[in-house]
Coordinates of C-alpha atoms and ligand atoms in Angstrom, one line a residue:
M1 CA 6.5 -24.5 -7.8
T2 CA 4.9 -25.6 -4.5
T3 CA 1.7 -27.6 -4.6
V4 CA -0.2 -24.6 -3.5
E5 CA 1.3 -22.4 -6.3
T6 CA 0.4 -25.1 -8.9
T7 CA -3.2 -25.3 -7.6
V8 CA -3.5 -21.5 -7.8
A9 CA -1.9 -21.3 -11.2
D10 CA -4.1 -24.0 -12.6
L11 CA -7.2 -22.4 -11.2
R12 CA -6.2 -19.0 -12.7
T13 CA -5.9 -20.7 -16.1
E14 CA -9.3 -22.3 -15.7
V15 CA -10.9 -19.0 -14.7
R16 CA -9.3 -17.1 -17.6
R17 CA -10.4 -19.8 -20.0
F18 CA -14.0 -19.6 -18.7
L19 CA -14.0 -15.8 -19.0
A20 CA -12.6 -15.9 -22.5
D21 CA -15.4 -18.4 -23.5
E22 CA -18.0 -16.2 -21.9
L23 CA -16.7 -13.1 -23.6
A24 CA -16.7 -15.0 -26.9
A25 CA -20.2 -16.1 -26.3
G26 CA -21.2 -12.5 -25.6
S27 CA -22.5 -13.2 -22.1
F28 CA -20.9 -10.0 -20.8
R29 CA -19.0 -6.9 -21.8
P30 CA -16.0 -5.9 -19.6
S31 CA -17.0 -3.0 -17.5
C32 CA -15.6 -0.8 -14.7
D33 CA -17.2 -1.1 -11.3
S34 CA -18.6 -4.5 -12.3
W35 CA -18.9 -5.7 -8.7
I36 CA -21.4 -2.9 -8.0
Q37 CA -23.0 -2.2 -11.3
G38 CA -22.7 -5.6 -13.1
H39 CA -25.7 -7.5 -11.9
S40 CA -26.4 -10.8 -13.7
A41 CA -28.2 -13.5 -11.8
E42 CA -27.4 -15.9 -14.7
F43 CA -23.7 -15.2 -14.5
S44 CA -23.7 -15.7 -10.7
R45 CA -25.5 -19.0 -11.2
K46 CA -22.8 -20.1 -13.7
L47 CA -20.1 -19.2 -11.1
G48 CA -22.0 -21.1 -8.4
D49 CA -22.3 -24.2 -10.7
R50 CA -18.5 -24.1 -11.1
G51 CA -17.9 -24.0 -7.4
W52 CA -16.6 -20.4 -7.5
L53 CA -18.9 -19.0 -4.9
G54 CA -18.7 -19.8 -1.2
M55 CA -15.3 -21.3 -2.1
T56 CA -13.8 -21.3 1.4
W57 CA -17.0 -22.5 3.2
P58 CA -17.2 -26.1 4.5
Q59 CA -18.5 -28.6 2.0
R60 CA -21.3 -29.7 4.4
Y61 CA -22.9 -26.2 3.8
G62 CA -22.5 -26.3 0.0
G63 CA -19.1 -24.6 0.0
G64 CA -15.9 -25.6 -1.7
G65 CA -13.7 -26.2 1.3
R66 CA -10.9 -24.4 -0.6
S67 CA -8.3 -21.9 0.6
A68 CA -8.6 -18.1 0.9
R69 CA -5.8 -17.9 -1.7
E70 CA -7.8 -19.8 -4.2
R71 CA -10.9 -17.6 -3.6
F72 CA -8.7 -14.5 -4.0
T73 CA -7.4 -15.8 -7.3
V74 CA -10.9 -16.3 -8.7
I75 CA -12.3 -12.9 -7.6
E76 CA -9.3 -11.0 -8.8
E77 CA -9.6 -12.6 -12.2
L78 CA -13.3 -11.9 -12.4
L79 CA -12.8 -8.2 -11.3
A80 CA -9.8 -7.7 -13.7
A81 CA -12.0 -8.9 -16.5
G82 CA -14.8 -6.6 -15.5
A83 CA -17.2 -9.5 -15.2
P84 CA -20.8 -9.0 -13.8
V85 CA -20.4 -10.2 -10.2
A86 CA -22.7 -7.9 -8.3
A87 CA -25.6 -10.2 -7.8
H88 CA -23.9 -12.6 -5.4
W89 CA -21.2 -10.2 -4.1
I90 CA -22.6 -9.4 -0.6
A91 CA -23.6 -13.0 0.1
D92 CA -20.3 -14.4 -1.0
R93 CA -18.1 -11.7 0.5
Q94 CA -19.6 -11.0 3.9
T95 CA -23.0 -12.6 4.8
G96 CA -21.8 -16.2 4.3
P97 CA -18.7 -15.7 6.4
L98 CA -20.8 -13.9 9.1
L99 CA -23.3 -16.8 9.2
L100 CA -20.4 -19.3 9.5
R101 CA -19.0 -17.3 12.4
V102 CA -22.1 -16.6 14.4
G103 CA -25.2 -18.1 12.7
T104 CA -27.2 -20.9 14.1
E105 CA -27.0 -24.4 12.6
Q106 CA -30.4 -23.9 11.1
Q107 CA -29.4 -20.6 9.4
K108 CA -26.3 -22.2 8.0
Q109 CA -28.2 -25.0 6.5
A110 CA -31.0 -22.8 5.2
F111 CA -28.9 -20.1 3.6
L112 CA -25.4 -21.1 2.8
P113 CA -26.0 -23.9 0.1
A114 CA -28.3 -21.6 -1.9
M115 CA -25.8 -18.7 -1.6
A116 CA -22.9 -20.9 -2.8
R117 CA -25.0 -22.0 -5.8
G118 CA -25.6 -18.4 -6.8
R119 CA -29.4 -18.8 -6.2
L120 CA -29.8 -16.6 -3.1
F121 CA -28.7 -13.0 -3.0
I122 CA -28.4 -10.7 0.0
A123 CA -28.5 -6.9 0.3
A124 CA -26.6 -5.1 3.1
G125 CA -28.9 -2.9 5.1
M126 CA -26.6 -0.8 7.3
S127 CA -26.9 2.8 6.1
E128 CA -29.9 5.0 6.9
P129 CA -30.8 8.6 5.9
D130 CA -28.9 10.1 8.9
S131 CA -26.7 7.2 9.7
G132 CA -23.9 6.4 7.3
S133 CA -20.5 7.0 8.8
D134 CA -22.0 7.0 12.3
L135 CA -23.7 3.6 11.9
A136 CA -24.3 3.2 15.7
S137 CA -27.0 5.9 15.4
V138 CA -29.3 3.7 13.2
R139 CA -33.0 4.3 14.1
T140 CA -34.7 1.3 12.5
R141 CA -36.2 -0.5 15.4
A142 CA -37.3 -4.1 16.0
V143 CA -39.6 -4.9 18.9
P144 CA -40.3 -8.4 20.1
T145 CA -43.7 -10.0 19.3
A146 CA -45.2 -13.4 20.1
T147 CA -43.7 -14.9 16.9
G148 CA -40.5 -12.9 16.4
W149 CA -39.9 -9.2 15.8
R150 CA -41.8 -6.3 14.3
V151 CA -39.5 -3.9 12.4
N152 CA -40.0 -0.3 11.4
G153 CA -37.5 2.1 9.8
R154 CA -35.8 3.1 6.6
K155 CA -32.6 2.0 5.0
V156 CA -30.9 3.8 2.1
W157 CA -28.2 3.3 -0.5
T158 CA -28.9 -0.4 -0.2
S159 CA -27.3 -2.0 -3.3
H160 CA -29.5 -4.3 -5.3
A161 CA -32.3 -4.7 -2.7
H162 CA -34.7 -4.8 -5.6
R163 CA -32.9 -7.8 -7.1
S164 CA -32.0 -9.7 -3.8
H165 CA -33.9 -12.2 -1.7
Y166 CA -33.0 -11.0 1.8
L167 CA -31.9 -7.9 3.5
L168 CA -29.4 -8.3 6.4
A169 CA -30.5 -5.3 8.4
L170 CA -28.8 -3.6 11.3
V171 CA -31.6 -2.6 13.7
R172 CA -31.9 -1.3 17.2
T173 CA -33.5 -4.0 19.5
A174 CA -32.8 -2.2 22.8
A175 CA -31.9 1.2 24.1
P176 CA -28.2 2.0 24.1
D177 CA -28.0 2.5 27.9
G178 CA -24.8 4.5 27.8
D179 CA -23.0 2.3 25.3
R180 CA -24.2 3.3 21.8
H181 CA -22.8 0.1 20.3
A182 CA -25.0 -2.0 22.6
G183 CA -28.6 -2.9 21.8
L184 CA -28.0 -3.4 18.1
S185 CA -28.8 -6.6 16.2
Q186 CA -28.6 -7.9 12.7
M187 CA -31.6 -9.8 11.2
L188 CA -32.4 -11.4 7.9
I189 CA -35.6 -9.8 6.4
K190 CA -37.3 -11.3 3.4
L191 CA -37.5 -8.6 0.8
D192 CA -40.9 -9.7 -0.5
A193 CA -42.4 -9.8 3.0
P194 CA -45.5 -7.6 3.6
G195 CA -44.5 -4.1 4.7
V196 CA -41.2 -4.1 2.8
H197 CA -41.1 -1.4 0.1
V198 CA -38.1 -1.1 -2.1
R199 CA -37.6 2.0 -4.3
P200 CA -34.7 2.1 -6.7
I201 CA -32.5 5.2 -6.7
E202 CA -31.2 6.4 -10.1
V203 CA -27.5 7.4 -10.3
M204 CA -25.7 9.5 -12.8
T205 CA -25.4 6.7 -15.4
G206 CA -29.2 6.4 -15.5
E207 CA -28.9 3.0 -13.8
A208 CA -30.6 2.2 -10.5
H209 CA -28.2 -0.2 -8.7
F210 CA -29.1 1.0 -5.2
T211 CA -32.3 1.5 -3.4
E212 CA -34.2 2.9 -0.5
V213 CA -35.9 0.2 1.6
I214 CA -38.9 1.2 3.8
L215 CA -39.7 -1.3 6.6
D216 CA -43.3 -0.6 7.6
D217 CA -44.5 -3.0 10.4
V218 CA -42.6 -5.9 8.9
D219 CA -43.0 -9.1 10.9
V220 CA -39.8 -11.1 11.0
P221 CA -40.1 -14.7 12.4
Q222 CA -38.0 -16.1 15.2
G223 CA -34.7 -17.5 14.2
M224 CA -33.7 -14.7 11.8
V225 CA -31.4 -12.7 14.2
V226 CA -27.8 -13.4 13.1
G227 CA -25.6 -13.7 16.2
A228 CA -26.8 -12.9 19.7
V229 CA -29.5 -10.3 20.2
G230 CA -27.9 -7.0 21.1
D231 CA -24.5 -8.1 19.6
G232 CA -25.0 -6.7 16.1
W233 CA -22.2 -4.2 16.3
R234 CA -19.6 -6.9 16.5
G235 CA -21.1 -8.6 13.4
V236 CA -21.1 -5.4 11.4
M237 CA -17.5 -4.7 12.3
S238 CA -16.4 -8.2 11.2
E239 CA -18.2 -7.7 7.9
L240 CA -16.5 -4.4 7.3
A241 CA -13.1 -6.1 7.5
H242 CA -14.2 -8.3 4.6
E243 CA -15.8 -5.4 2.9
R244 CA -12.8 -3.1 2.9
S245 CA -9.9 -5.3 2.2
G246 CA -10.6 -7.3 -1.0
P247 CA -9.3 -6.7 -4.5
E248 CA -12.5 -4.9 -5.4
R249 CA -11.1 -1.9 -3.5
Y250 CA -8.3 -1.3 -6.1
L251 CA -9.6 -3.1 -9.2
S252 CA -12.8 -1.2 -9.9
T253 CA -11.1 0.7 -12.8
F254 CA -8.7 -2.1 -13.8
P255 CA -10.5 -2.9 -17.0
L256 CA -9.8 0.7 -18.1
F257 CA -6.2 0.5 -17.0
A258 CA -5.7 -2.8 -18.9
E259 CA -7.3 -1.3 -22.0
L260 CA -5.0 1.8 -21.7
V261 CA -1.9 -0.4 -21.4
A262 CA -2.9 -2.8 -24.2
G263 CA -4.9 -0.5 -26.4
R264 CA -4.2 1.7 -29.4
T265 CA -3.2 4.9 -27.5
A266 CA 0.4 5.9 -28.2
H267 CA 2.1 6.4 -24.8
G268 CA 4.5 9.3 -24.4
E269 CA 7.2 9.3 -21.7
A270 CA 4.9 10.9 -19.1
A271 CA 2.2 8.4 -19.7
L272 CA 4.6 5.5 -19.4
A273 CA 5.9 6.9 -16.0
D274 CA 2.2 7.2 -14.8
I275 CA 1.5 3.6 -15.9
G276 CA 4.7 2.3 -14.2
S277 CA 3.8 4.1 -11.0
A278 CA 0.2 2.8 -11.0
T279 CA 1.4 -0.7 -11.7
A280 CA 3.8 -0.7 -8.8
R281 CA 1.1 0.6 -6.5
L282 CA -1.3 -2.1 -7.7
W283 CA 1.2 -4.8 -6.9
A284 CA 1.8 -3.3 -3.4
L285 CA -1.9 -3.1 -2.7
R286 CA -2.4 -6.7 -3.9
A287 CA 0.3 -7.9 -1.5
L288 CA -1.4 -6.0 1.4
S289 CA -4.8 -7.3 0.4
V290 CA -3.5 -10.9 0.2
Q291 CA -2.1 -10.5 3.7
V292 CA -5.4 -9.2 5.1
Q293 CA -7.2 -12.3 3.6
D294 CA -4.6 -14.5 5.5
L295 CA -5.2 -12.5 8.7
I296 CA -9.0 -12.9 8.3
E297 CA -8.5 -16.7 7.8
R298 CA -6.5 -16.8 11.0
R299 CA -9.1 -14.6 12.8
S300 CA -6.5 -12.0 13.6
P301 CA -7.4 -8.3 13.9
T302 CA -7.5 -6.6 10.5
D303 CA -9.2 -3.2 11.0
T304 CA -6.2 -1.0 10.3
A305 CA -4.8 -3.0 7.4
A306 CA -8.3 -3.3 5.8
A307 CA -8.9 0.4 6.1
L308 CA -5.5 1.0 4.5
V309 CA -6.3 -1.2 1.5
K310 CA -9.6 0.7 0.9
D311 CA -8.1 4.2 1.4
L312 CA -5.1 3.7 -0.8
G313 CA -6.9 1.4 -3.2
T314 CA -9.9 3.6 -3.9
R315 CA -7.6 6.6 -4.4
L316 CA -5.6 4.6 -7.0
E317 CA -8.9 3.7 -8.7
G318 CA -9.6 7.4 -9.2
E319 CA -6.0 8.2 -10.3
I320 CA -6.2 5.5 -13.0
I321 CA -9.0 7.6 -14.5
D322 CA -6.7 10.7 -14.4
I323 CA -3.8 8.8 -15.9
T324 CA -6.0 7.6 -18.8
R325 CA -7.3 11.2 -19.4
R326 CA -3.7 12.5 -19.4
A327 CA -2.5 9.8 -21.7
C328 CA -5.4 10.4 -24.1
R329 CA -5.2 14.2 -24.0
P330 CA -7.1 16.1 -25.5
G331 CA -9.4 13.0 -25.0
P332 CA -10.2 9.8 -26.7
D333 CA -11.0 10.3 -30.4
P334 CA -14.8 11.1 -30.5
S335 CA -15.2 8.9 -33.5
D336 CA -13.6 6.0 -31.6
S337 CA -16.3 3.7 -30.4
G338 CA -13.8 1.3 -28.9
P339 CA -13.7 0.0 -25.3
L340 CA -11.4 2.7 -24.0
R341 CA -13.9 5.5 -24.6
T342 CA -16.8 3.5 -23.0
L343 CA -14.7 2.3 -20.1
L344 CA -13.4 5.8 -19.4
S345 CA -16.9 7.4 -19.4
E346 CA -18.4 4.7 -17.1
A347 CA -15.4 4.9 -14.7
Q348 CA -15.8 8.7 -14.5
L349 CA -19.5 8.4 -13.7
A350 CA -18.8 5.8 -11.0
A351 CA -15.8 7.5 -9.5
P352 CA -17.5 9.7 -6.9
S353 CA -18.7 6.6 -5.1
F354 CA -15.3 4.9 -4.8
T355 CA -14.3 6.7 -1.6
L356 CA -17.7 6.7 -0.1
R357 CA -19.1 3.2 -0.1
G358 CA -18.1 0.8 2.6
G359 CA -17.0 3.7 4.8
T360 CA -15.6 7.1 3.6
N361 CA -11.9 7.7 3.3
E362 CA -12.0 10.3 6.1
I363 CA -13.4 7.7 8.5
L364 CA -10.9 5.1 7.3
R365 CA -7.9 7.5 7.9
G366 CA -9.3 8.0 11.4
L367 CA -9.3 4.2 11.9
V368 CA -5.7 3.9 10.6
A369 CA -4.5 6.8 12.8
R370 CA -6.1 5.2 15.9
G371 CA -4.8 1.7 14.9
L372 CA -1.3 3.2 14.7
G373 CA -1.7 4.6 18.2
A374 CA -2.7 8.2 17.5
Ligands
FAD1 C1 -22.3 3.0 -4.6 C2 -22.7 2.9 -3.2 C3 -23.2 1.7 -2.7 C4 -23.6 1.6 -1.4 N1 -24.1 0.4 -1.0 C5 -24.5 0.3 0.3 C6 -25.2 -0.9 0.8 O1 -25.4 -1.8 0.0 N2 -25.6 -1.0 2.0 C7 -25.4 0.1 2.9 O2 -25.8 -0.1 4.1 N3 -24.8 1.2 2.5 C8 -24.4 1.4 1.3 N4 -23.8 2.5 0.8 C9 -23.7 3.7 1.8 C10 -22.3 4.0 2.3 O3 -21.8 3.0 3.1 C11 -22.4 5.4 2.9 O4 -22.6 6.3 1.9 C12 -21.1 5.7 3.6 O5 -20.9 4.9 4.8 C13 -21.1 7.2 4.1 O6 -22.3 7.5 4.8 P1 -23.2 8.8 4.3 O7 -23.5 8.7 2.9 O8 -24.4 8.9 5.3 O9 -22.2 10.1 4.6 P2 -22.0 10.9 5.9 O10 -21.7 9.9 7.0 O11 -23.1 11.8 6.1 O12 -20.7 11.7 5.6 C14 -20.7 12.8 4.8 C15 -19.3 13.4 4.7 O13 -18.8 13.8 6.1 C16 -17.6 13.1 6.4 N5 -17.6 12.7 7.8 C17 -18.6 12.1 8.5 N6 -18.3 11.8 9.8 C18 -17.0 12.2 9.9 C19 -16.0 12.1 10.9 N7 -16.3 11.6 12.1 N8 -14.7 12.6 10.6 C20 -14.4 13.1 9.4 N9 -15.3 13.2 8.4 C21 -16.5 12.7 8.6 C22 -17.6 11.9 5.5 O14 -16.3 11.4 5.3 C23 -18.2 12.4 4.2 O15 -17.3 13.0 3.4 C24 -23.4 2.7 -0.5 C25 -22.9 3.9 -1.0 C26 -22.5 4.0 -2.3 C27 -21.9 5.3 -2.8

């Protein structure tokens, strides 16, 4: 093995040991969709204390100075185990890297160390009631004041805004003037600031993991715009590459798949063929996702490949549910209170969101087609 492979293998063993200890201590129950629905500030703090957040960020900003491959190893183990990682997910996956790329020195020092310790959580404020796929049409406005900006508008489907410290909001700071991507900016807004109203939105599971955020004359001080004023579109696009390409886009139902493979259900020939096919596709997606992480690290374009990971990956996440249903036909034994039944029902309730969040699959296929020269 090369030195890199040894480091990664040792790290994987360390993460698995940590997860086994946490499971034994009852600190979490493996669940599907744990990167969206599994919110535990305490678990995120534990990861931060172990140096498993902000892993690739420079050490002078509280990061680990480690490789993208090492970070990938940690997050795929956490997701495969269905561990509760939602609290820090946005900060670790996209806001931190964005700040490193275009943030001011002051912003880096103020935000990154606390994010890397799992003490500062960020919500992503892109979507609005009439602006989801067409993000450039956002209507939340920020106008300059003597001390910074005054913001008015409404964000929706904002995951965990009621449990986060800041919202990174995409807002209009100037008229588009012919180019609809111009005049947009991203700013960090304190979620307990006067004028910020966060309303949880209940989903089918009865949980409320996402919210509506009303911004009513919110004063945002100078120094909170991330990147140049008016250049927010570029920042959002770079975040979306991180958002679409990671292992969370094909592992949301992996705890169900692992339970199906390892569990008590007897597998007929058809089920074995389904399982084999899904396993092969998981490996192919993993290879593609690893490649995108390498491209991101080298700052190469990733839009098309990232869109492919999300389109193919989220479809596979849904198919794993179908495979499980077919394998268990006519359904898991109602008297079985084991994990398969619970995982299947939570996966089914989460499934409608797989192909929506982070950009719908129709939009992604358009991106892939354009990327391939259509
Ligand atoms: C679980 C979950 C968590 C989320 N978390 C966040 C978050 O934290 N922050 C955030 O900002 N947003 C979040 N979102 C919102 C998500 O990004 C949007 O739902 C998504 O971008 C789609 O936007 P929309 O819901 O407005 O649908 P629309 O854009 O209205 O689309 C409706 C339908 O029309 C189709 N469509 C639209 N335009 C086209 C087109 N040009 N060509 C072909 N088809 C088209 C779409 O594919 C879709 O099927 C979350 C969503 C979910 C489900």
